Amino acid sequence: MSGIALSRLAQERKAWRKDHPFGFVAVPTKNPDGTMNLMNWECAIPGKKGTPWEGGLFKLRMLFKDDYPSSPPKCKSSERVHLEYLPGKAVCHVCGSWT
């Protein structure tokens, strides 16, 4: 693992723990030996008030590569939600391709 990536993620974790938006969650996972895995985070985003997602908590996993922060993390969600919601309008770029 890259020392640069781990150092940066440790700094970002420290800053997140001091101050982050209410209701949002971002926690590194644990390795089998119980140590923290800063390259793999479990996160959750609360649904915005006044939207169809209000009251929801949408989970995702962030996977960081060794070249972070030069490359962005990969985000995976088990939720089947498209966040570009426009009432009464189709989201054409995913129509017919969602599996």
mmCIF file with all atom_site columns, C-alpha atoms in Angstrom:
data_model
loop_
_atom_site.group_PDB
_atom_site.id
_atom_site.type_symbol
_atom_site.label_atom_id
_atom_site.label_alt_id
_atom_site.label_comp_id
_atom_site.label_asym_id
_atom_site.label_entity_id
_atom_site.label_seq_id
_atom_site.pdbx_PDB_ins_code
_atom_site.Cartn_x
_atom_site.Cartn_y
_atom_site.Cartn_z
_atom_site.occupancy
_atom_site.B_iso_or_equiv
_atom_site.pdbx_formal_charge
_atom_site.auth_seq_id
_atom_site.auth_comp_id
_atom_site.auth_asym_id
_atom_site.auth_atom_id
_atom_site.pdbx_PDB_model_num
ATOM 1  C CA . MET A 1 1  ? 0.000   0.000  0.000   1.00 0.00 ? 1  MET A CA 1
ATOM 2  C CA . SER A 1 2  ? 1.096   3.520  -0.758  1.00 0.00 ? 2  SER A CA 1
ATOM 3  C CA . GLY A 1 3  ? 2.377   5.531  2.166   1.00 0.00 ? 3  GLY A CA 1
ATOM 4  C CA . ILE A 1 4  ? 1.101   8.706  0.485   1.00 0.00 ? 4  ILE A CA 1
ATOM 5  C CA . ALA A 1 5  ? -2.443  7.335  0.157   1.00 0.00 ? 5  ALA A CA 1
ATOM 6  C CA . LEU A 1 6  ? -2.520  6.036  3.728   1.00 0.00 ? 6  LEU A CA 1
ATOM 7  C CA . SER A 1 7  ? -1.120  9.282  5.129   1.00 0.00 ? 7  SER A CA 1
ATOM 8  C CA . ARG A 1 8  ? -3.653  11.367 3.216   1.00 0.00 ? 8  ARG A CA 1
ATOM 9  C CA . LEU A 1 9  ? -6.564  9.138  4.246   1.00 0.00 ? 9  LEU A CA 1
ATOM 10 C CA . ALA A 1 10 ? -5.472  9.273  7.892   1.00 0.00 ? 10 ALA A CA 1
ATOM 11 C CA . GLN A 1 11 ? -5.445  13.088 7.695   1.00 0.00 ? 11 GLN A CA 1
ATOM 12 C CA . GLU A 1 12 ? -8.863  13.139 6.038   1.00 0.00 ? 12 GLU A CA 1
ATOM 13 C CA . ARG A 1 13 ? -10.283 10.765 8.659   1.00 0.00 ? 13 ARG A CA 1
ATOM 14 C CA . LYS A 1 14 ? -8.991  13.015 11.434  1.00 0.00 ? 14 LYS A CA 1
ATOM 15 C CA . ALA A 1 15 ? -10.563 16.100 9.810   1.00 0.00 ? 15 ALA A CA 1
ATOM 16 C CA . TRP A 1 16 ? -13.857 14.212 9.221   1.00 0.00 ? 16 TRP A CA 1
ATOM 17 C CA . ARG A 1 17 ? -14.043 13.144 12.853  1.00 0.00 ? 17 ARG A CA 1
ATOM 18 C CA . LYS A 1 18 ? -13.643 16.770 13.962  1.00 0.00 ? 18 LYS A CA 1
ATOM 19 C CA . ASP A 1 19 ? -16.248 18.177 11.572  1.00 0.00 ? 19 ASP A CA 1
ATOM 20 C CA . HIS A 1 20 ? -18.652 16.600 9.085   1.00 0.00 ? 20 HIS A CA 1
ATOM 21 C CA . PRO A 1 21 ? -22.232 17.209 7.919   1.00 0.00 ? 21 PRO A CA 1
ATOM 22 C CA . PHE A 1 22 ? -24.904 16.029 10.369  1.00 0.00 ? 22 PHE A CA 1
ATOM 23 C CA . GLY A 1 23 ? -26.274 12.584 9.551   1.00 0.00 ? 23 GLY A CA 1
ATOM 24 C CA . PHE A 1 24 ? -23.476 11.627 7.162   1.00 0.00 ? 24 PHE A CA 1
ATOM 25 C CA . VAL A 1 25 ? -21.329 8.590  7.995   1.00 0.00 ? 25 VAL A CA 1
ATOM 26 C CA . ALA A 1 26 ? -17.830 7.640  6.787   1.00 0.00 ? 26 ALA A CA 1
ATOM 27 C CA . VAL A 1 27 ? -15.936 4.922  8.665   1.00 0.00 ? 27 VAL A CA 1
ATOM 28 C CA . PRO A 1 28 ? -12.945 2.839  7.571   1.00 0.00 ? 28 PRO A CA 1
ATOM 29 C CA . THR A 1 29 ? -13.616 -0.902 7.616   1.00 0.00 ? 29 THR A CA 1
ATOM 30 C CA . LYS A 1 30 ? -11.606 -3.301 9.773   1.00 0.00 ? 30 LYS A CA 1
ATOM 31 C CA . ASN A 1 31 ? -9.132  -5.906 8.579   1.00 0.00 ? 31 ASN A CA 1
ATOM 32 C CA . PRO A 1 32 ? -9.533  -9.511 9.815   1.00 0.00 ? 32 PRO A CA 1
ATOM 33 C CA . ASP A 1 33 ? -6.929  -8.788 12.515  1.00 0.00 ? 33 ASP A CA 1
ATOM 34 C CA . GLY A 1 34 ? -9.014  -5.855 13.808  1.00 0.00 ? 34 GLY A CA 1
ATOM 35 C CA . THR A 1 35 ? -6.820  -3.064 12.446  1.00 0.00 ? 35 THR A CA 1
ATOM 36 C CA . MET A 1 36 ? -8.326  -0.209 10.455  1.00 0.00 ? 36 MET A CA 1
ATOM 37 C CA . ASN A 1 37 ? -8.394  -0.482 6.653   1.00 0.00 ? 37 ASN A CA 1
ATOM 38 C CA . LEU A 1 38 ? -8.117  3.114  5.460   1.00 0.00 ? 38 LEU A CA 1
ATOM 39 C CA . MET A 1 39 ? -8.383  1.966  1.830   1.00 0.00 ? 39 MET A CA 1
ATOM 40 C CA . ASN A 1 40 ? -11.982 0.744  2.265   1.00 0.00 ? 40 ASN A CA 1
ATOM 41 C CA . TRP A 1 41 ? -14.706 2.892  3.882   1.00 0.00 ? 41 TRP A CA 1
ATOM 42 C CA . GLU A 1 42 ? -18.365 2.290  4.690   1.00 0.00 ? 42 GLU A CA 1
ATOM 43 C CA . CYS A 1 43 ? -20.382 5.462  4.208   1.00 0.00 ? 43 CYS A CA 1
ATOM 44 C CA . ALA A 1 44 ? -23.984 6.612  4.418   1.00 0.00 ? 44 ALA A CA 1
ATOM 45 C CA . ILE A 1 45 ? -25.752 9.690  3.090   1.00 0.00 ? 45 ILE A CA 1
ATOM 46 C CA . PRO A 1 46 ? -29.058 10.832 4.607   1.00 0.00 ? 46 PRO A CA 1
ATOM 47 C CA . GLY A 1 47 ? -31.961 11.584 2.281   1.00 0.00 ? 47 GLY A CA 1
ATOM 48 C CA . LYS A 1 48 ? -32.522 15.293 1.801   1.00 0.00 ? 48 LYS A CA 1
ATOM 49 C CA . LYS A 1 49 ? -35.476 16.809 3.632   1.00 0.00 ? 49 LYS A CA 1
ATOM 50 C CA . GLY A 1 50 ? -38.405 17.657 1.382   1.00 0.00 ? 50 GLY A CA 1
ATOM 51 C CA . THR A 1 51 ? -37.479 15.073 -1.276  1.00 0.00 ? 51 THR A CA 1
ATOM 52 C CA . PRO A 1 52 ? -38.750 11.537 -1.895  1.00 0.00 ? 52 PRO A CA 1
ATOM 53 C CA . TRP A 1 53 ? -35.559 10.319 -0.156  1.00 0.00 ? 53 TRP A CA 1
ATOM 54 C CA . GLU A 1 54 ? -36.272 12.132 3.136   1.00 0.00 ? 54 GLU A CA 1
ATOM 55 C CA . GLY A 1 55 ? -35.857 9.737  6.055   1.00 0.00 ? 55 GLY A CA 1
ATOM 56 C CA . GLY A 1 56 ? -33.665 7.343  4.072   1.00 0.00 ? 56 GLY A CA 1
ATOM 57 C CA . LEU A 1 57 ? -30.050 6.487  4.767   1.00 0.00 ? 57 LEU A CA 1
ATOM 58 C CA . PHE A 1 58 ? -28.261 5.517  1.571   1.00 0.00 ? 58 PHE A CA 1
ATOM 59 C CA . LYS A 1 59 ? -25.214 3.325  2.079   1.00 0.00 ? 59 LYS A CA 1
ATOM 60 C CA . LEU A 1 60 ? -22.170 3.119  -0.125  1.00 0.00 ? 60 LEU A CA 1
ATOM 61 C CA . ARG A 1 61 ? -18.641 1.781  0.013   1.00 0.00 ? 61 ARG A CA 1
ATOM 62 C CA . MET A 1 62 ? -15.625 3.849  -1.005  1.00 0.00 ? 62 MET A CA 1
ATOM 63 C CA . LEU A 1 63 ? -12.597 1.927  -2.279  1.00 0.00 ? 63 LEU A CA 1
ATOM 64 C CA . PHE A 1 64 ? -9.322  3.825  -2.568  1.00 0.00 ? 64 PHE A CA 1
ATOM 65 C CA . LYS A 1 65 ? -6.399  2.830  -4.802  1.00 0.00 ? 65 LYS A CA 1
ATOM 66 C CA . ASP A 1 66 ? -2.734  3.072  -3.869  1.00 0.00 ? 66 ASP A CA 1
ATOM 67 C CA . ASP A 1 67 ? -2.366  6.184  -6.061  1.00 0.00 ? 67 ASP A CA 1
ATOM 68 C CA . TYR A 1 68 ? -4.954  8.183  -4.081  1.00 0.00 ? 68 TYR A CA 1
ATOM 69 C CA . PRO A 1 69 ? -5.317  11.220 -4.121  1.00 0.00 ? 69 PRO A CA 1
ATOM 70 C CA . SER A 1 70 ? -4.144  11.239 -7.756  1.00 0.00 ? 70 SER A CA 1
ATOM 71 C CA . SER A 1 71 ? -7.110  9.038  -8.650  1.00 0.00 ? 71 SER A CA 1
ATOM 72 C CA . PRO A 1 72 ? -10.594 9.218  -7.134  1.00 0.00 ? 72 PRO A CA 1
ATOM 73 C CA . PRO A 1 73 ? -12.078 6.451  -5.008  1.00 0.00 ? 73 PRO A CA 1
ATOM 74 C CA . LYS A 1 74 ? -14.486 3.960  -6.527  1.00 0.00 ? 74 LYS A CA 1
ATOM 75 C CA . CYS A 1 75 ? -17.920 4.260  -4.925  1.00 0.00 ? 75 CYS A CA 1
ATOM 76 C CA . LYS A 1 76 ? -20.252 1.278  -4.826  1.00 0.00 ? 76 LYS A CA 1
ATOM 77 C CA . SER A 1 77 ? -23.844 1.329  -3.670  1.00 0.00 ? 77 SER A CA 1
ATOM 78 C CA . SER A 1 78 ? -26.253 -1.522 -3.168  1.00 0.00 ? 78 SER A CA 1
ATOM 79 C CA . GLU A 1 79 ? -29.139 0.961  -3.438  1.00 0.00 ? 79 GLU A CA 1
ATOM 80 C CA . ARG A 1 80 ? -31.031 1.185  -6.714  1.00 0.00 ? 80 ARG A CA 1
ATOM 81 C CA . VAL A 1 81 ? -31.515 4.930  -6.533  1.00 0.00 ? 81 VAL A CA 1
ATOM 82 C CA . HIS A 1 82 ? -30.695 7.493  -9.167  1.00 0.00 ? 82 HIS A CA 1
ATOM 83 C CA . LEU A 1 83 ? -30.000 10.781 -7.420  1.00 0.00 ? 83 LEU A CA 1
ATOM 84 C CA . GLU A 1 84 ? -30.652 12.988 -10.467 1.00 0.00 ? 84 GLU A CA 1
ATOM 85 C CA . TYR A 1 85 ? -34.376 12.923 -9.754  1.00 0.00 ? 85 TYR A CA 1
ATOM 86 C CA . LEU A 1 86 ? -36.556 15.325 -11.739 1.00 0.00 ? 86 LEU A CA 1
ATOM 87 C CA . PRO A 1 87 ? -40.286 15.047 -10.923 1.00 0.00 ? 87 PRO A CA 1
ATOM 88 C CA . GLY A 1 88 ? -42.287 13.970 -13.965 1.00 0.00 ? 88 GLY A CA 1
ATOM 89 C CA . LYS A 1 89 ? -39.254 13.523 -16.224 1.00 0.00 ? 89 LYS A CA 1
ATOM 90 C CA . ALA A 1 90 ? -37.501 10.390 -17.449 1.00 0.00 ? 90 ALA A CA 1
ATOM 91 C CA . VAL A 1 91 ? -33.815 9.906  -16.820 1.00 0.00 ? 91 VAL A CA 1
ATOM 92 C CA . CYS A 1 92 ? -32.951 8.893  -20.359 1.00 0.00 ? 92 CYS A CA 1
ATOM 93 C CA . HIS A 1 93 ? -29.308 7.912  -19.958 1.00 0.00 ? 93 HIS A CA 1
ATOM 94 C CA . VAL A 1 94 ? -30.225 4.908  -17.775 1.00 0.00 ? 94 VAL A CA 1
ATOM 95 C CA . CYS A 1 95 ? -33.530 3.889  -19.396 1.00 0.00 ? 95 CYS A CA 1
ATOM 96 C CA . GLY A 1 96 ? -33.307 0.321  -20.642 1.00 0.00 ? 96 GLY A CA 1
ATOM 97 C CA . SER A 1 97 ? -29.783 -0.241 -19.345 1.00 0.00 ? 97 SER A CA 1
ATOM 98 C CA . TRP A 1 98 ? -30.330 -0.706 -15.591 1.00 0.00 ? 98 TRP A CA 1
ATOM 99 C CA . THR A 1 99 ? -29.872 -4.321 -14.520 1.00 0.00 ? 99 THR A CA 1
#
